[in-house]
mmCIF file of C-alpha atoms in Angstrom:
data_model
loop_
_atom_site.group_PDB
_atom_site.id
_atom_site.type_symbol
_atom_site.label_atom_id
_atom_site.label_comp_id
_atom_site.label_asym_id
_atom_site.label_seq_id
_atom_site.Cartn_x
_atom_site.Cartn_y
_atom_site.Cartn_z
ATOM 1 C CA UNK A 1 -14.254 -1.775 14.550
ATOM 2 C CA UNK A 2 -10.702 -1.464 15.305
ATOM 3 C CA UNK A 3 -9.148 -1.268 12.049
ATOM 4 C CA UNK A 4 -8.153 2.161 10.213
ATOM 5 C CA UNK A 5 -11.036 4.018 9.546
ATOM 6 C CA UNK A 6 -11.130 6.997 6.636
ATOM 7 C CA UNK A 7 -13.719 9.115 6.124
ATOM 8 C CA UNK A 8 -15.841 10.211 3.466
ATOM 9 C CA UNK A 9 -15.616 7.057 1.686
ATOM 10 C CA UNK A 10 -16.706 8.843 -1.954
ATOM 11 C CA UNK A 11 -16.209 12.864 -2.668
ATOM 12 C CA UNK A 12 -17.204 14.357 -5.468
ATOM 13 C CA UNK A 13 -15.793 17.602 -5.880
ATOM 14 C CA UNK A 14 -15.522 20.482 -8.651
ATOM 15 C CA UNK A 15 -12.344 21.685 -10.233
ATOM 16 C CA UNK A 16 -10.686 24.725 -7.920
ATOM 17 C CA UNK A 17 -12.690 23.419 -4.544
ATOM 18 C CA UNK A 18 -10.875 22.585 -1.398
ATOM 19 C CA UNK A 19 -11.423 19.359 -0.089
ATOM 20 C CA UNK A 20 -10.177 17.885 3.262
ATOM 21 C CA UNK A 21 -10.077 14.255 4.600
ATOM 22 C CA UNK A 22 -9.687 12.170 7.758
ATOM 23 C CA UNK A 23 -7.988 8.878 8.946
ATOM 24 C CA UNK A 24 -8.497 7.446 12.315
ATOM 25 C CA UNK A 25 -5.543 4.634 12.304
ATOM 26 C CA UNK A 26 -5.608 2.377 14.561
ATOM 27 C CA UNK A 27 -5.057 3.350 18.516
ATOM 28 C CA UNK A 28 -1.765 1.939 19.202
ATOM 29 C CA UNK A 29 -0.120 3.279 16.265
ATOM 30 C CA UNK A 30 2.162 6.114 16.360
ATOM 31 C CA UNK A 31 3.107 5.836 12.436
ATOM 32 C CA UNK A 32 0.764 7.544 9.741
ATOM 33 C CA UNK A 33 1.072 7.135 6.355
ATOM 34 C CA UNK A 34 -0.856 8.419 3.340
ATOM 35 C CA UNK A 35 -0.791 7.214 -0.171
ATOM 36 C CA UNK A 36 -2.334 7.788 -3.385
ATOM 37 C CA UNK A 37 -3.120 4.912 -6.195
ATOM 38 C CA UNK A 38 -4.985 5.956 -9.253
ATOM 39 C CA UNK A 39 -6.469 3.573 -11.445
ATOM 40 C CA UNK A 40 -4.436 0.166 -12.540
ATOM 41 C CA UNK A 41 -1.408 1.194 -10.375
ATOM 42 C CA UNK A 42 0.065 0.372 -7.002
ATOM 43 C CA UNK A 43 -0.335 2.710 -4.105
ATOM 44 C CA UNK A 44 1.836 5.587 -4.040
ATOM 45 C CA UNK A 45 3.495 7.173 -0.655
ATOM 46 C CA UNK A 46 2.407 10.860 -0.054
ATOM 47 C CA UNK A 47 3.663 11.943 3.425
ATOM 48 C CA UNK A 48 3.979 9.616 6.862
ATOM 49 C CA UNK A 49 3.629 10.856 10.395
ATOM 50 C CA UNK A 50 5.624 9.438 13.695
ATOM 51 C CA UNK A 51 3.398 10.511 16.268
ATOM 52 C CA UNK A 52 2.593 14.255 15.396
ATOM 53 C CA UNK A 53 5.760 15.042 13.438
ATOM 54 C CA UNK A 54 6.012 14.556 10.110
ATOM 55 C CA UNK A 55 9.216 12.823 8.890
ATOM 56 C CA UNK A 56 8.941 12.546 5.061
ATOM 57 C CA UNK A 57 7.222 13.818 2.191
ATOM 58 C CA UNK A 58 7.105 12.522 -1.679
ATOM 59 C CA UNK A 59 7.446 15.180 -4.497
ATOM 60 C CA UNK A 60 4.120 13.955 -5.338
ATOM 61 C CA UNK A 61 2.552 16.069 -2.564
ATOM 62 C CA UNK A 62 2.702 19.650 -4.167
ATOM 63 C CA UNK A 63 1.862 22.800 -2.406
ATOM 64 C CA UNK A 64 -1.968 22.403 -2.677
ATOM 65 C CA UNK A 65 -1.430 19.192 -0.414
ATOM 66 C CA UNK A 66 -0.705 19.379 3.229
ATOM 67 C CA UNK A 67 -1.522 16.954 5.681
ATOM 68 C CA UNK A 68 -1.634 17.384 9.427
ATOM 69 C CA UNK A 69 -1.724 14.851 12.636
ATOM 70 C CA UNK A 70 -2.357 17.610 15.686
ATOM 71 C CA UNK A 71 -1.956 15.149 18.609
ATOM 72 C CA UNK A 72 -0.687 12.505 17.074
ATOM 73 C CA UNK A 73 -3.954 9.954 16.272
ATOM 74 C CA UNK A 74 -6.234 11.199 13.554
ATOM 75 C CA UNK A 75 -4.738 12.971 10.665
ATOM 76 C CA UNK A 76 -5.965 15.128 7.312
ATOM 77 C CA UNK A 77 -5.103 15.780 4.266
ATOM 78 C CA UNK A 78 -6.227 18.606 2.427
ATOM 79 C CA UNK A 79 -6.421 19.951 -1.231
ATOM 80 C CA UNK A 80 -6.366 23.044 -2.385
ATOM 81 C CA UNK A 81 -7.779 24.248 -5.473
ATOM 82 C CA UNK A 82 -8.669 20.819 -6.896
ATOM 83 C CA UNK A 83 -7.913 19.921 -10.636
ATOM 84 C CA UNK A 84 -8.880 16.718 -12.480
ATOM 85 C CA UNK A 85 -5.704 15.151 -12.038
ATOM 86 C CA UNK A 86 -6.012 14.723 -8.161
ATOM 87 C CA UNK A 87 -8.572 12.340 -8.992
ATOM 88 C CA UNK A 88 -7.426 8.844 -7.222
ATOM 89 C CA UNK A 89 -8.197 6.362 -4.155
ATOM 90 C CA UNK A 90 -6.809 8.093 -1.037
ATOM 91 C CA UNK A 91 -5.302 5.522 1.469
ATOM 92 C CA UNK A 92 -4.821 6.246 4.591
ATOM 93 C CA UNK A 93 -2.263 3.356 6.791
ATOM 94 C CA UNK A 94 -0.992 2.375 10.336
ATOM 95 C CA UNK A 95 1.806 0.609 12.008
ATOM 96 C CA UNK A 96 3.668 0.263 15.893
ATOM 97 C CA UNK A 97 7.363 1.145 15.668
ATOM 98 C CA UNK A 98 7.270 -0.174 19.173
ATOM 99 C CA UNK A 99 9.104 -3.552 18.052
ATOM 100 C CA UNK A 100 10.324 -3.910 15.283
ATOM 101 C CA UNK A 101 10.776 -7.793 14.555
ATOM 102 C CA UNK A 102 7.374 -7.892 15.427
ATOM 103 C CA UNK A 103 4.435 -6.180 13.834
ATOM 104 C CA UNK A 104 5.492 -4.508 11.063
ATOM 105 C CA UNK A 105 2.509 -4.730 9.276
ATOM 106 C CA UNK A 106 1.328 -1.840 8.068
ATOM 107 C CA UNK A 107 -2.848 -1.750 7.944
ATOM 108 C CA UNK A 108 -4.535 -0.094 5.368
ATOM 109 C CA UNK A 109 -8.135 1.484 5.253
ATOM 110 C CA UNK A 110 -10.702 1.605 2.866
ATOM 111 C CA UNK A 111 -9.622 4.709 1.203
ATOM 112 C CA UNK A 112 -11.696 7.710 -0.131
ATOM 113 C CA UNK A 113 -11.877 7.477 -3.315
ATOM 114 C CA UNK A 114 -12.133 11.402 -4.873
ATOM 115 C CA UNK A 115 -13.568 12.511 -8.031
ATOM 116 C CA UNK A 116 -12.866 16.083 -9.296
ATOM 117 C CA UNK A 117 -15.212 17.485 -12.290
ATOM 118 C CA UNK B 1 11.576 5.167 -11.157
ATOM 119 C CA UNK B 2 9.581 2.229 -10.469
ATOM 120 C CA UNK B 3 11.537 0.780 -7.450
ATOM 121 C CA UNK B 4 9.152 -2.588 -7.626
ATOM 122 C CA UNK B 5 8.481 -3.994 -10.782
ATOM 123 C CA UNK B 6 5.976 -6.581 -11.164
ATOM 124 C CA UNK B 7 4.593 -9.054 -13.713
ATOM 125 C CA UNK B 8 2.258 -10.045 -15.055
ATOM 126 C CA UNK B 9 -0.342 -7.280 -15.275
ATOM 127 C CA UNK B 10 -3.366 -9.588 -15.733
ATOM 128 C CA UNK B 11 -3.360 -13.286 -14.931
ATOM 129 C CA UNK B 12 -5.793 -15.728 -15.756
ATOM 130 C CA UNK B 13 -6.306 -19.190 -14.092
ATOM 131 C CA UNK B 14 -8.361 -22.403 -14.049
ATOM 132 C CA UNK B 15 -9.758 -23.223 -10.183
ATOM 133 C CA UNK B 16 -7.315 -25.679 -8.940
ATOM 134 C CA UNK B 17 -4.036 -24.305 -10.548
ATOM 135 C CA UNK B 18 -0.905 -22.324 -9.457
ATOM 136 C CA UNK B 19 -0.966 -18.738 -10.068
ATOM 137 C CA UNK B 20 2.198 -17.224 -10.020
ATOM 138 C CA UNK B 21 3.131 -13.415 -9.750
ATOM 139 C CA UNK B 22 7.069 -12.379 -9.891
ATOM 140 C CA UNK B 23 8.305 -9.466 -8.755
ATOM 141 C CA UNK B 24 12.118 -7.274 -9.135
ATOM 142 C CA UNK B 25 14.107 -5.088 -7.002
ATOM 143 C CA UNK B 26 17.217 -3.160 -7.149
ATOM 144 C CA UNK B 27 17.771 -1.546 -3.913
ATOM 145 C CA UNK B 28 19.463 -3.803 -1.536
ATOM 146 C CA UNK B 29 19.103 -1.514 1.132
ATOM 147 C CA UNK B 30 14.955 -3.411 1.111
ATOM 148 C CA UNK B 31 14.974 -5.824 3.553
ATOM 149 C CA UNK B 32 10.921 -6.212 4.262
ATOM 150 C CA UNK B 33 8.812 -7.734 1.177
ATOM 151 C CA UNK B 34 5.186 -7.988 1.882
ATOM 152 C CA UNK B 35 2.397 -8.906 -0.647
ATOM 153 C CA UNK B 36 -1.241 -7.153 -0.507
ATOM 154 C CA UNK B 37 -3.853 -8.500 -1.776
ATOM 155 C CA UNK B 38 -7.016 -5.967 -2.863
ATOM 156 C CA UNK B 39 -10.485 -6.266 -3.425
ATOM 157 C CA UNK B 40 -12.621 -3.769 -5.408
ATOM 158 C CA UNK B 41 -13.480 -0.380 -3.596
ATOM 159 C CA UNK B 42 -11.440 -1.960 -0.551
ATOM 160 C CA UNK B 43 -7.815 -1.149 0.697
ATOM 161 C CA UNK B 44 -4.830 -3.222 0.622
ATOM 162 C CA UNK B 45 -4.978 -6.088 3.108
ATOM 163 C CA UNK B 46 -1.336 -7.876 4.021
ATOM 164 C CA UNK B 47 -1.328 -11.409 2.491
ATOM 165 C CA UNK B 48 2.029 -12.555 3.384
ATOM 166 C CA UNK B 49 5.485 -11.180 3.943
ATOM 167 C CA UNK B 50 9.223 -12.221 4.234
ATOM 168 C CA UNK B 51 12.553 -10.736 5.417
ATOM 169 C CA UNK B 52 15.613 -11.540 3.019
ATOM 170 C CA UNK B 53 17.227 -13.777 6.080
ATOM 171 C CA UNK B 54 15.023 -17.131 4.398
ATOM 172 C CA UNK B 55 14.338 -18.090 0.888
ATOM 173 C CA UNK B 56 10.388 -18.956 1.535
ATOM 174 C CA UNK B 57 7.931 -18.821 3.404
ATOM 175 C CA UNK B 58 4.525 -20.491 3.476
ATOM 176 C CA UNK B 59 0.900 -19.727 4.813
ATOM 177 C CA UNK B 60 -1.754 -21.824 4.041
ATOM 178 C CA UNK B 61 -2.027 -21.744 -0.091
ATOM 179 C CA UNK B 62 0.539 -19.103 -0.396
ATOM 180 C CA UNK B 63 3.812 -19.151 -0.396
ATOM 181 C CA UNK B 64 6.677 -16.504 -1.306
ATOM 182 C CA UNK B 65 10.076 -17.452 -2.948
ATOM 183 C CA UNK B 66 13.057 -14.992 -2.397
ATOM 184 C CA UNK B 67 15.928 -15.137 -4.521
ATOM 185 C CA UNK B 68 18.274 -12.203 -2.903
ATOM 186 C CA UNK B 69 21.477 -12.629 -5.376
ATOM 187 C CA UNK B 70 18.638 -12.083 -8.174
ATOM 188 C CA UNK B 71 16.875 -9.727 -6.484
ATOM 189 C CA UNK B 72 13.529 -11.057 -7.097
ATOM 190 C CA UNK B 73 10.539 -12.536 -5.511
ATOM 191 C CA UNK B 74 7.078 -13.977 -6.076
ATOM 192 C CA UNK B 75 3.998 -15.421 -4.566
ATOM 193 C CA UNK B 76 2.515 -18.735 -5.807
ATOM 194 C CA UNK B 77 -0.923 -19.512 -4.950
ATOM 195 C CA UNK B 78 -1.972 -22.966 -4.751
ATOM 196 C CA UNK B 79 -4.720 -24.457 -5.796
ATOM 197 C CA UNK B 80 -6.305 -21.110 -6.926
ATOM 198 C CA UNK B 81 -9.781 -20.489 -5.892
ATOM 199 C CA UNK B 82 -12.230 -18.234 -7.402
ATOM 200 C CA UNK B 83 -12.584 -15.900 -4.312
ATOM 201 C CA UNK B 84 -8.493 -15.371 -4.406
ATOM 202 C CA UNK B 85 -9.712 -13.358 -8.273
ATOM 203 C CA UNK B 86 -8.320 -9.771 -6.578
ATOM 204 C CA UNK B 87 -5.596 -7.478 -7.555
ATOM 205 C CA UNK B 88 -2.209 -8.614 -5.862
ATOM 206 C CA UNK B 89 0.682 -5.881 -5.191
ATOM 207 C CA UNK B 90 4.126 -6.838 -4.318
ATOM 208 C CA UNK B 91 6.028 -4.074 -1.862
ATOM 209 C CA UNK B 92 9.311 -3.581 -0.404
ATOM 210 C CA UNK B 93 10.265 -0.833 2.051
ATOM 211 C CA UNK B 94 13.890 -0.451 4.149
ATOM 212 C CA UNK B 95 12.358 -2.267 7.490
ATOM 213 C CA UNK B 96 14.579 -0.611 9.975
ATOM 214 C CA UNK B 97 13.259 2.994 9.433
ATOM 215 C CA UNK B 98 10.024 1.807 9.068
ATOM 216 C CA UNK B 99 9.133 3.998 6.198
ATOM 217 C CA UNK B 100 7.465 3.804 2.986
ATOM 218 C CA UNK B 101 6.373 1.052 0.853
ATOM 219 C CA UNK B 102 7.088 0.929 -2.319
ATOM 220 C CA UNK B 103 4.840 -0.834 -4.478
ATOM 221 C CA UNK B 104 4.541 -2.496 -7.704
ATOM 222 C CA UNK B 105 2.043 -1.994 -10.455
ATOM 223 C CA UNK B 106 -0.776 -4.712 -9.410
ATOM 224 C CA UNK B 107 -1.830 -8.126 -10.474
ATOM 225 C CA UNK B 108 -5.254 -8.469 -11.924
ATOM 226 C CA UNK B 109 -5.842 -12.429 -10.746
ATOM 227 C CA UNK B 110 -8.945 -14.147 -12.351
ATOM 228 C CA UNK B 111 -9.296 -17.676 -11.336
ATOM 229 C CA UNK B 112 -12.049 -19.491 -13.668
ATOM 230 C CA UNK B 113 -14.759 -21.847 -11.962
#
């Protein structure tokens, strides 16, 4: 499979844990982006990555969040100290900067979809 | 701030008909509109997408109509089938940066057998 790949899928998690996910985007991507969508809504941006640098980040991620892509392929994003509220789809994306009339898309993977009780 | 707004929020349609989802903008610094289309428990998968250099732009059953003075834009589906039922988002981002999307608030599309 060469698509983006986020792991766990499901995480169940109690209120005040820590809780840590990965994306694997796809290999010739050097952009990163996470984003957050909570029931009935659209996706929301977190944080994106250009390589290993990280270039923006929404007000959305608060200091419990922090996200991280060492060597510029797989990234994380942690939690700290969980509350009921962080509960949402996590969705992990790639895209090439490498041209930029042509693929722009930006690919999307399943997501991991958290649950904090 | 919603930057994207979309409508409508649930859409119902008979197999064989046009559904039609419209979306608004007000930054004109967007110049990359792409539609997603989502299943249950899946991510967003890229449906179609246009730049606001042409007005439309077809694939297959889908097509998207731009209207840049307005600001607007919006995806018809023809001849809705039941497997196109999925939640649509509309999503604009500033294409030369690259950066984020910014999406609207979802389409729930039923199309009836």
């Amino acid at each position: 499979d060469t698509g983006v790949s986020q792991d766990p899928r499901h995480k169940i998690t109690k209120r005040g844990q820590n809780v840590t996910f990965r994306c694997d985007p796809i290999s010739e991507h050097n952009r990163l982006y996470w984003y957050r969508q909570t029931l009935g809504q659209g996706p929301e941006f977190l944080t994106y990555f250009q390589n290993e640098a990280q270039l923006e980040k929404s007000r959305l991620l608060s200091d419990r969040f922090s996200a991280e892509r060492p060597k510029g392929s797989f990234s994380t994003l942690e939690i700290q100290r969980t509350e009921q509220g962080d509960s949402a789809m996590y969705l992990c994306a790639s895209r090439s900067t490498e041209a930029y009339w042509k693929n722009t898309e930006a690919f999307f993977g399943q997501g991991t979809r958290l649950t904090v009780v | 701030q919603q930057q994207v707004k979309q409508s409508p929020q649930s859409l119902i349609v008979q197999k064989g008909g046009i559904s039609i989802i419209n979306c608004a903008y007000e930054n004109t610094a967007f110049d990359y509109f792409p539609w997603y289309q989502q299943f249950p428990g899946k991510g967003p998968a890229l449906l179609i997408a246009i730049r606001p250099d042409v007005s439309e732009k077809k694939e297959g059953r889908f097509t998207i109509s731009f209207n840049k003075s307005a600001k607007q834009f919006s995806l018809h589906i023809m001849d809705s089938q039941p497997g196109d039922s999925a939640t649509y988002f509309c999503a604009a981002s500033r294409g030369s940066t690259l950066g984020r999307l910014y999406f609207g608030r979802g389409t729930q599309l039923t199309v009836w057998p």
